[in-house]
Amino acid sequence: MSTAPDSGARHMSIVPDGGGRIGRFRAVICGLIFAAMVINYIDRQMIGVLKPTLQQEFGWTDITYGDIVFWFQAAYAVGFVVFGRLMDRLGARRGYTLAMVMWTIAHMAHAGVRSATGFMAARFFLGLGESGSFPASLKAVADWFPGRERALAIGVFNAGSNIGAILTPLLVPAITLAFGWRMAFLVTGIFSLVWLPIWWAVYRVPEQHPRVGAAELAHIRSDAQPVVAAVPWLRLLAVKETWAFALGKFLIDPIWWMFLFWLPDFLARRHGLNLQTFAAPLIAIYVMSDIGSVAGGWLSSRLMSRGVSPNRARKLALLVCAICVTPIVFASDIDNLWSAVLIIGLATAAHQGFSANLFALPSDVFPREAVGSVVGIGGAAGAIGGMIMSKYAGWVLDRLGTYTPIFIIAGSAYLVALLVIHLLSPRLARARID
């Protein structure tokens, strides 16, 4: 491996673009990140899809399962902060490679687990590796896209999480029913082994990439910010814009974690579905999520392209998404399966649209050199919220046996998050960290 960081500030080997046409190689980079997110979410969501099978084999209670999810999120919280800082130092190329190697080893290790404690350990190390995915992805987007295109690029690669969630109930039950759940972890681990060498061969920062012409580089750097030294965490924690992002993540991420890890259980518990029958509803929900992810990013980008200020464009998109989540409070009371699927799908789509715009905020208000660290802080806050949700969900289901209290929290979290963001950063002005 090269020991040089992925910073292109000192390397300016630009290939002429042949006539000034703006190239689109940045779309290839976005496609690679999209593929990584697909793999990430297949590996992450498998525990939720396999919950009924594993719960029956090992005799887990809902509290035990909540503890298994808790340890994934505990590692995710720690890893998000660490990887956020590492991405600023290593760059997306080396940082993403390190993260995926770590989580692939942990993912495939699930195949040898024989106890709840073993699952907790495997999930811990999986969470540690997977925590690097979003900081690396956002670092790459900050490197490769101008501000006005970032929310859309984030929406596109974030849609990979939904594709992963769609593929999981198709692949995992088929492999499990044919060869057993242990083989499912081994087979899905192969996807990472294919992606890694492609990423290493293709990714460079734009200034160093032979496929990037002068026109595309000028487009990417059209809103270039001055290069600054690495920003200490304590300085970032003293800036209210950091807390606007972090508290937004703390409030909304637990809802997505809940959908990811508990939705198959909800469908089994409330509508009598199982490993062979819940694929279609889950696919429908995550197809809607995919649409929401791209649409949320498109909405703010479209508004900005028409001259609307970034502050107004981002917050209007966030408001629309927050309102669309609210019907989830009724999902547990609906007897018809597909009506419940429609309401849940609307909520997950709105979450992804909200998330795409929230993830754009660090690159809107912080210099590129601080983006990874801010995202790491926010991701840690979101994972801490997810830890609380996993304990709460396990307790509620074990004691009350209903998802209604959980869905009430889900329906209100996004409006509260938007209010917090607006109070802390009313104009989304550039953060003053000097």
Coordinates of C-alpha atoms in Angstrom, one line a residue:
M1 CA 0.0 0.0 0.0
S2 CA 1.1 3.5 -0.6
T3 CA 1.9 5.5 2.5
A4 CA 0.9 8.8 0.9
P5 CA -2.5 10.2 2.1
D6 CA -5.4 10.6 -0.3
S7 CA -5.0 14.4 -0.2
G8 CA -4.8 15.8 -3.6
A9 CA -3.8 19.3 -2.6
R10 CA -0.2 18.7 -3.4
H11 CA -0.7 16.7 -6.6
M12 CA -2.1 18.3 -9.7
S13 CA -1.7 15.9 -12.6
I14 CA -4.7 16.8 -14.7
V15 CA -5.4 15.2 -18.0
P16 CA -6.9 17.5 -20.6
D17 CA -10.5 16.9 -21.2
G18 CA -10.7 17.4 -24.9
G19 CA -12.7 20.5 -25.6
G20 CA -13.9 21.6 -22.2
R21 CA -16.8 19.2 -21.8
I22 CA -17.4 18.4 -18.2
G23 CA -16.7 14.7 -17.6
R24 CA -18.8 12.5 -15.4
F25 CA -16.2 10.1 -13.9
R26 CA -17.5 11.2 -10.5
A27 CA -20.6 9.1 -11.2
V28 CA -18.3 6.0 -11.3
I29 CA -17.1 6.9 -7.8
C30 CA -20.6 7.3 -6.6
G31 CA -21.4 3.9 -8.1
L32 CA -18.6 2.2 -6.2
I33 CA -19.8 3.8 -3.0
F34 CA -23.3 2.6 -3.8
A35 CA -22.1 -1.0 -4.2
A36 CA -20.2 -0.8 -0.9
M37 CA -23.4 0.3 0.9
V38 CA -25.3 -2.6 -0.7
I39 CA -22.8 -5.0 0.8
N40 CA -22.7 -3.2 4.1
Y41 CA -26.5 -3.5 4.6
I42 CA -26.7 -7.1 3.5
D43 CA -24.1 -7.9 6.2
R44 CA -25.8 -5.7 8.7
Q45 CA -29.4 -6.7 8.2
M46 CA -28.9 -10.4 8.2
I47 CA -29.3 -10.7 11.9
G48 CA -32.8 -9.2 11.7
V49 CA -33.9 -11.5 8.9
L50 CA -32.6 -14.5 10.7
K51 CA -34.0 -13.4 14.1
P52 CA -37.0 -15.8 14.1
T53 CA -34.7 -18.7 13.0
L54 CA -32.0 -18.0 15.5
Q55 CA -34.4 -17.2 18.3
Q56 CA -36.0 -20.6 17.9
E57 CA -32.7 -22.4 17.7
F58 CA -31.0 -20.7 20.6
G59 CA -34.1 -19.8 22.8
W60 CA -33.4 -16.1 22.9
T61 CA -35.9 -13.7 24.6
D62 CA -36.5 -10.3 23.0
I63 CA -34.3 -8.8 25.7
T64 CA -31.4 -11.1 24.7
Y65 CA -31.8 -10.2 21.0
G66 CA -31.9 -6.5 22.1
D67 CA -28.5 -7.1 23.8
I68 CA -27.0 -8.6 20.7
V69 CA -28.1 -5.5 18.7
F70 CA -26.9 -3.3 21.6
W71 CA -23.3 -4.5 21.3
F72 CA -23.3 -3.9 17.5
Q73 CA -24.3 -0.4 18.1
A74 CA -21.9 0.2 21.0
A75 CA -19.0 -0.8 18.7
Y76 CA -20.6 1.4 15.9
A77 CA -20.6 4.4 18.3
V78 CA -16.9 4.0 19.1
G79 CA -15.9 3.1 15.6
F80 CA -17.7 6.0 14.0
V81 CA -15.7 8.5 16.0
V82 CA -12.4 6.7 15.4
F83 CA -13.1 6.2 11.6
G84 CA -14.3 9.8 11.3
R85 CA -10.9 10.9 12.4
L86 CA -9.1 8.3 10.4
M87 CA -10.8 9.3 7.2
D88 CA -9.5 12.8 7.6
R89 CA -6.0 11.4 8.0
L90 CA -6.0 8.4 5.6
G91 CA -8.4 9.5 3.0
A92 CA -11.3 7.5 1.5
R93 CA -9.2 5.0 -0.5
R94 CA -7.2 3.5 2.4
G95 CA -9.9 4.2 5.0
Y96 CA -12.7 2.4 3.2
T97 CA -10.4 -0.5 2.5
L98 CA -9.5 -0.9 6.2
A99 CA -13.1 -0.7 7.2
M100 CA -14.4 -3.3 4.8
V101 CA -11.6 -5.8 5.6
M102 CA -12.5 -5.5 9.3
W103 CA -16.2 -6.0 8.9
T104 CA -15.9 -8.8 6.3
I105 CA -13.8 -10.9 8.7
A106 CA -16.3 -10.3 11.5
H107 CA -19.3 -11.0 9.2
M108 CA -17.9 -14.4 8.1
A109 CA -17.0 -15.2 11.7
H110 CA -20.7 -15.4 12.5
A111 CA -20.8 -18.8 10.8
G112 CA -18.8 -20.3 13.7
V113 CA -20.8 -18.8 16.6
R114 CA -22.7 -21.1 19.0
S115 CA -24.1 -18.9 21.7
A116 CA -25.7 -15.5 22.4
T117 CA -22.4 -14.3 23.8
G118 CA -20.6 -15.4 20.6
F119 CA -23.1 -13.4 18.6
M120 CA -22.6 -10.4 20.8
A121 CA -18.8 -10.6 20.1
A122 CA -19.2 -11.1 16.4
R123 CA -21.7 -8.2 16.2
F124 CA -19.4 -6.0 18.2
F125 CA -16.5 -6.4 15.7
L126 CA -18.9 -6.2 12.7
G127 CA -20.2 -2.8 14.1
L128 CA -16.6 -1.7 14.6
G129 CA -15.8 -2.3 10.9
E130 CA -19.1 -1.2 9.4
S131 CA -18.8 2.1 11.3
G132 CA -16.2 3.3 8.8
S133 CA -18.5 3.0 5.8
F134 CA -20.4 6.3 6.1
P135 CA -17.4 8.5 7.1
A136 CA -15.5 7.0 4.1
S137 CA -18.4 7.5 1.8
L138 CA -19.0 11.1 2.8
K139 CA -15.3 11.8 2.6
A140 CA -15.3 10.6 -1.0
V141 CA -18.4 12.7 -1.8
A142 CA -16.8 15.8 -0.3
D143 CA -13.7 15.1 -2.5
W144 CA -15.6 14.4 -5.7
F145 CA -18.7 16.5 -5.7
P146 CA -19.4 20.3 -5.5
G147 CA -21.7 21.4 -2.8
R148 CA -24.8 21.7 -5.0
E149 CA -24.5 18.0 -6.0
R150 CA -23.6 16.5 -2.7
A151 CA -27.1 15.9 -1.3
L152 CA -28.1 14.1 -4.6
A153 CA -24.8 12.0 -4.5
I154 CA -25.5 11.1 -0.9
G155 CA -29.0 10.2 -1.7
V156 CA -27.8 7.9 -4.5
F157 CA -25.2 6.1 -2.5
N158 CA -27.5 5.9 0.5
A159 CA -30.0 4.2 -1.7
G160 CA -27.5 1.3 -1.7
S161 CA -28.5 0.6 1.9
N162 CA -32.1 0.0 0.7
I163 CA -30.9 -2.2 -2.2
G164 CA -29.0 -4.2 0.4
A165 CA -32.1 -4.4 2.5
I166 CA -34.1 -5.6 -0.5
L167 CA -31.5 -8.2 -1.5
T168 CA -31.2 -9.6 2.1
P169 CA -34.7 -11.1 2.3
L170 CA -34.2 -12.6 -1.2
L171 CA -30.7 -14.1 -0.7
V172 CA -30.6 -15.0 3.0
P173 CA -33.8 -17.1 3.2
A174 CA -32.9 -19.0 0.0
I175 CA -29.3 -19.8 1.2
T176 CA -30.6 -20.6 4.7
L177 CA -33.3 -23.0 3.6
A178 CA -30.9 -24.7 1.2
F179 CA -27.7 -24.9 3.2
G180 CA -28.4 -23.5 6.7
W181 CA -27.9 -20.1 8.3
R182 CA -24.1 -20.5 8.9
M183 CA -23.5 -20.9 5.1
A184 CA -25.5 -17.7 4.5
F185 CA -22.8 -15.7 6.4
L186 CA -20.0 -17.3 4.4
V187 CA -21.6 -16.8 1.0
T188 CA -22.5 -13.2 1.5
G189 CA -19.0 -12.4 2.7
I190 CA -17.7 -13.1 -0.8
F191 CA -19.3 -9.9 -2.1
S192 CA -16.8 -7.8 -0.1
L193 CA -13.9 -9.8 -1.5
V194 CA -15.0 -8.9 -5.0
W195 CA -15.4 -5.1 -4.3
L196 CA -12.2 -4.5 -2.4
P197 CA -9.7 -4.9 -5.3
I198 CA -11.9 -2.8 -7.6
W199 CA -12.0 0.0 -5.1
W200 CA -8.3 -0.1 -4.6
A201 CA -7.6 0.0 -8.3
V202 CA -10.1 2.7 -9.2
Y203 CA -10.2 5.3 -6.4
R204 CA -8.0 8.4 -6.3
V205 CA -8.8 12.0 -5.4
P206 CA -9.8 14.0 -8.5
E207 CA -6.5 15.8 -8.8
Q208 CA -4.6 12.6 -9.1
H209 CA -7.0 10.7 -11.3
P210 CA -6.1 10.1 -15.0
R211 CA -9.8 9.9 -16.0
V212 CA -10.6 13.4 -14.7
G213 CA -10.2 16.2 -17.1
A214 CA -9.7 19.9 -16.4
A215 CA -13.3 20.8 -16.9
E216 CA -14.6 18.2 -14.5
L217 CA -12.0 19.1 -11.9
A218 CA -12.9 22.8 -12.2
H219 CA -16.6 21.8 -11.8
I220 CA -15.8 19.6 -8.7
R221 CA -13.8 22.4 -7.1
S222 CA -16.1 25.2 -8.2
D223 CA -17.0 25.9 -4.5
A224 CA -13.5 24.9 -3.2
Q225 CA -12.7 25.8 0.4
P226 CA -9.3 26.8 1.7
V227 CA -7.2 23.9 3.0
V228 CA -6.9 24.0 6.8
A229 CA -5.0 21.8 9.2
A230 CA -6.8 18.9 11.0
V231 CA -9.3 20.3 13.5
P232 CA -9.1 19.0 17.1
W233 CA -12.2 17.2 18.3
L234 CA -12.5 19.5 21.3
R235 CA -12.7 22.5 19.0
L236 CA -15.4 20.8 16.9
L237 CA -17.4 19.9 20.0
A238 CA -17.3 23.6 21.0
V239 CA -19.1 24.5 17.7
K240 CA -22.9 24.5 17.7
E241 CA -23.1 23.3 14.1
T242 CA -21.4 20.1 15.2
W243 CA -24.2 19.6 17.7
A244 CA -26.9 20.4 15.2
F245 CA -25.7 17.4 13.1
A246 CA -25.0 15.1 16.1
L247 CA -28.3 15.7 17.9
G248 CA -30.2 15.2 14.6
K249 CA -28.4 11.9 14.2
F250 CA -29.1 11.0 17.9
L251 CA -32.8 11.5 17.3
I252 CA -33.4 9.8 13.9
D253 CA -30.8 7.0 13.7
P254 CA -32.5 4.9 16.4
I255 CA -35.6 4.8 14.2
W256 CA -33.7 3.4 11.2
W257 CA -31.9 0.9 13.4
M258 CA -35.3 -0.2 14.7
F259 CA -36.7 -0.7 11.2
L260 CA -33.5 -2.6 10.2
F261 CA -33.2 -5.0 13.2
W262 CA -36.9 -5.3 14.3
L263 CA -39.1 -5.0 11.2
P264 CA -39.0 -8.8 10.3
D265 CA -40.0 -9.5 13.9
F266 CA -42.9 -7.0 13.6
L267 CA -44.1 -8.7 10.5
A268 CA -43.8 -12.1 12.1
R269 CA -45.4 -11.0 15.4
R270 CA -48.3 -8.9 14.0
H271 CA -49.0 -10.5 10.7
G272 CA -47.8 -14.1 11.1
L273 CA -45.0 -14.0 8.4
N274 CA -41.9 -16.2 8.5
L275 CA -38.6 -16.7 6.7
Q276 CA -40.4 -18.0 3.6
T277 CA -43.1 -15.3 3.4
F278 CA -41.8 -11.9 4.6
A279 CA -39.6 -11.3 1.6
A280 CA -42.3 -9.5 -0.5
P281 CA -43.3 -7.0 2.2
L282 CA -39.7 -6.2 3.1
I283 CA -38.8 -5.7 -0.5
A284 CA -41.8 -3.3 -1.0
I285 CA -40.8 -1.3 2.1
Y286 CA -37.2 -0.9 1.0
V287 CA -38.0 -0.2 -2.6
M288 CA -40.0 2.8 -1.2
S289 CA -37.0 3.6 0.9
D290 CA -34.8 3.7 -2.1
I291 CA -37.1 6.1 -3.9
G292 CA -37.2 8.3 -0.8
S293 CA -33.4 8.4 -0.5
V294 CA -32.9 9.7 -4.0
A295 CA -36.0 11.9 -3.9
G296 CA -35.0 13.6 -0.7
G297 CA -31.5 14.5 -2.1
W298 CA -33.0 15.5 -5.4
L299 CA -35.5 17.9 -3.8
S300 CA -33.0 20.0 -2.0
S301 CA -30.5 19.9 -4.9
R302 CA -33.3 21.0 -7.3
L303 CA -34.3 23.9 -5.1
M304 CA -30.7 25.0 -4.8
S305 CA -30.3 24.8 -8.6
R306 CA -33.3 27.2 -8.9
G307 CA -31.6 29.8 -6.6
V308 CA -33.1 28.8 -3.3
S309 CA -30.6 29.2 -0.5
P310 CA -29.0 26.0 0.9
N311 CA -30.5 26.8 4.3
R312 CA -34.0 27.0 3.0
A313 CA -33.6 24.2 0.5
R314 CA -32.2 21.7 3.1
K315 CA -34.8 22.6 5.7
L316 CA -37.8 22.4 3.4
A317 CA -36.7 19.0 2.3
L318 CA -36.2 18.0 6.0
L319 CA -39.7 19.3 6.8
V320 CA -41.4 17.4 4.0
C321 CA -39.7 14.2 5.1
A322 CA -40.5 14.7 8.8
I323 CA -44.2 15.1 8.0
C324 CA -44.3 11.9 5.9
V325 CA -43.0 9.8 8.8
T326 CA -45.9 10.7 11.2
P327 CA -48.5 8.1 10.0
I328 CA -46.1 5.4 11.4
V329 CA -47.8 5.9 14.8
F330 CA -50.8 3.9 13.5
A331 CA -48.9 1.0 11.9
S332 CA -49.3 -1.4 14.8
D333 CA -53.1 -1.0 14.9
I334 CA -53.6 -1.8 11.2
D335 CA -54.8 -5.4 10.5
N336 CA -54.3 -5.4 6.7
L337 CA -50.7 -6.4 5.9
W338 CA -50.3 -4.3 2.8
S339 CA -51.8 -1.2 4.4
A340 CA -49.3 -1.5 7.2
V341 CA -46.5 -2.0 4.6
L342 CA -47.5 1.2 2.8
I343 CA -47.4 3.3 6.0
I344 CA -44.0 1.7 7.1
G345 CA -42.6 2.1 3.6
L346 CA -43.6 5.8 3.6
A347 CA -41.8 6.3 6.9
T348 CA -38.6 4.5 5.8
A349 CA -38.6 6.5 2.5
A350 CA -39.0 9.7 4.5
H351 CA -36.2 8.7 6.8
Q352 CA -33.9 8.1 3.9
G353 CA -34.8 11.5 2.4
F354 CA -34.2 13.2 5.7
S355 CA -31.0 11.4 6.2
A356 CA -29.6 12.3 2.8
N357 CA -30.1 16.0 3.6
L358 CA -28.8 15.7 7.1
F359 CA -25.6 14.0 5.9
A360 CA -25.1 16.9 3.5
L361 CA -24.9 19.4 6.4
P362 CA -21.3 18.8 7.5
S363 CA -19.9 19.4 4.0
D364 CA -22.2 22.5 3.7
V365 CA -20.8 24.2 6.8
F366 CA -17.4 22.6 7.6
P367 CA -14.2 22.6 5.6
R368 CA -13.4 19.3 3.9
E369 CA -10.7 18.4 6.3
A370 CA -13.2 18.4 9.2
V371 CA -16.1 16.6 7.5
G372 CA -15.0 13.1 8.5
S373 CA -14.6 14.0 12.1
V374 CA -17.9 15.8 12.3
V375 CA -19.6 12.8 10.6
G376 CA -17.9 10.5 13.1
I377 CA -19.2 12.5 16.1
G378 CA -22.7 12.5 14.6
G379 CA -22.5 8.8 13.8
A380 CA -21.4 8.0 17.4
A381 CA -24.4 10.1 18.7
G382 CA -26.7 8.2 16.4
A383 CA -25.3 4.8 17.5
I384 CA -25.8 5.8 21.1
G385 CA -29.4 6.6 20.4
G386 CA -29.6 3.2 18.7
M387 CA -28.2 1.5 21.8
I388 CA -31.0 3.1 23.9
M389 CA -33.6 2.1 21.3
S390 CA -32.4 -1.6 21.3
K391 CA -32.7 -1.8 25.0
Y392 CA -36.1 0.0 25.0
A393 CA -37.5 -2.1 22.1
G394 CA -36.5 -5.4 23.8
W395 CA -38.0 -4.3 27.1
V396 CA -41.3 -3.1 25.5
L397 CA -41.8 -6.2 23.5
D398 CA -40.9 -8.5 26.4
R399 CA -43.2 -6.7 28.8
L400 CA -46.0 -5.3 26.6
G401 CA -45.8 -7.4 23.4
T402 CA -46.7 -4.5 21.2
Y403 CA -44.8 -2.1 18.9
T404 CA -47.2 0.9 19.5
P405 CA -45.0 2.8 22.0
I406 CA -42.0 2.3 19.7
F407 CA -43.9 3.6 16.6
I408 CA -45.1 6.7 18.6
I409 CA -41.5 7.6 19.2
A410 CA -40.7 7.0 15.6
G411 CA -43.5 9.3 14.4
S412 CA -42.3 12.3 16.4
A413 CA -38.5 12.0 16.3
Y414 CA -38.0 13.7 12.9
L415 CA -40.0 16.9 13.7
V416 CA -38.1 17.2 17.0
A417 CA -34.8 16.7 15.1
L418 CA -35.6 19.4 12.6
L419 CA -36.5 21.8 15.4
V420 CA -33.2 21.1 17.1
I421 CA -31.2 21.6 13.9
H422 CA -32.9 24.9 13.2
L423 CA -32.4 26.2 16.7
L424 CA -28.7 25.4 16.7
S425 CA -28.0 26.5 13.1
P426 CA -30.8 28.8 12.0
R427 CA -29.0 29.9 8.8
L428 CA -26.6 27.0 8.2
A429 CA -23.8 29.5 8.1
R430 CA -20.2 28.3 7.8
A431 CA -18.9 27.0 11.1
R432 CA -16.3 29.2 12.7
I433 CA -13.7 26.8 13.9
D434 CA -10.6 29.0 13.7

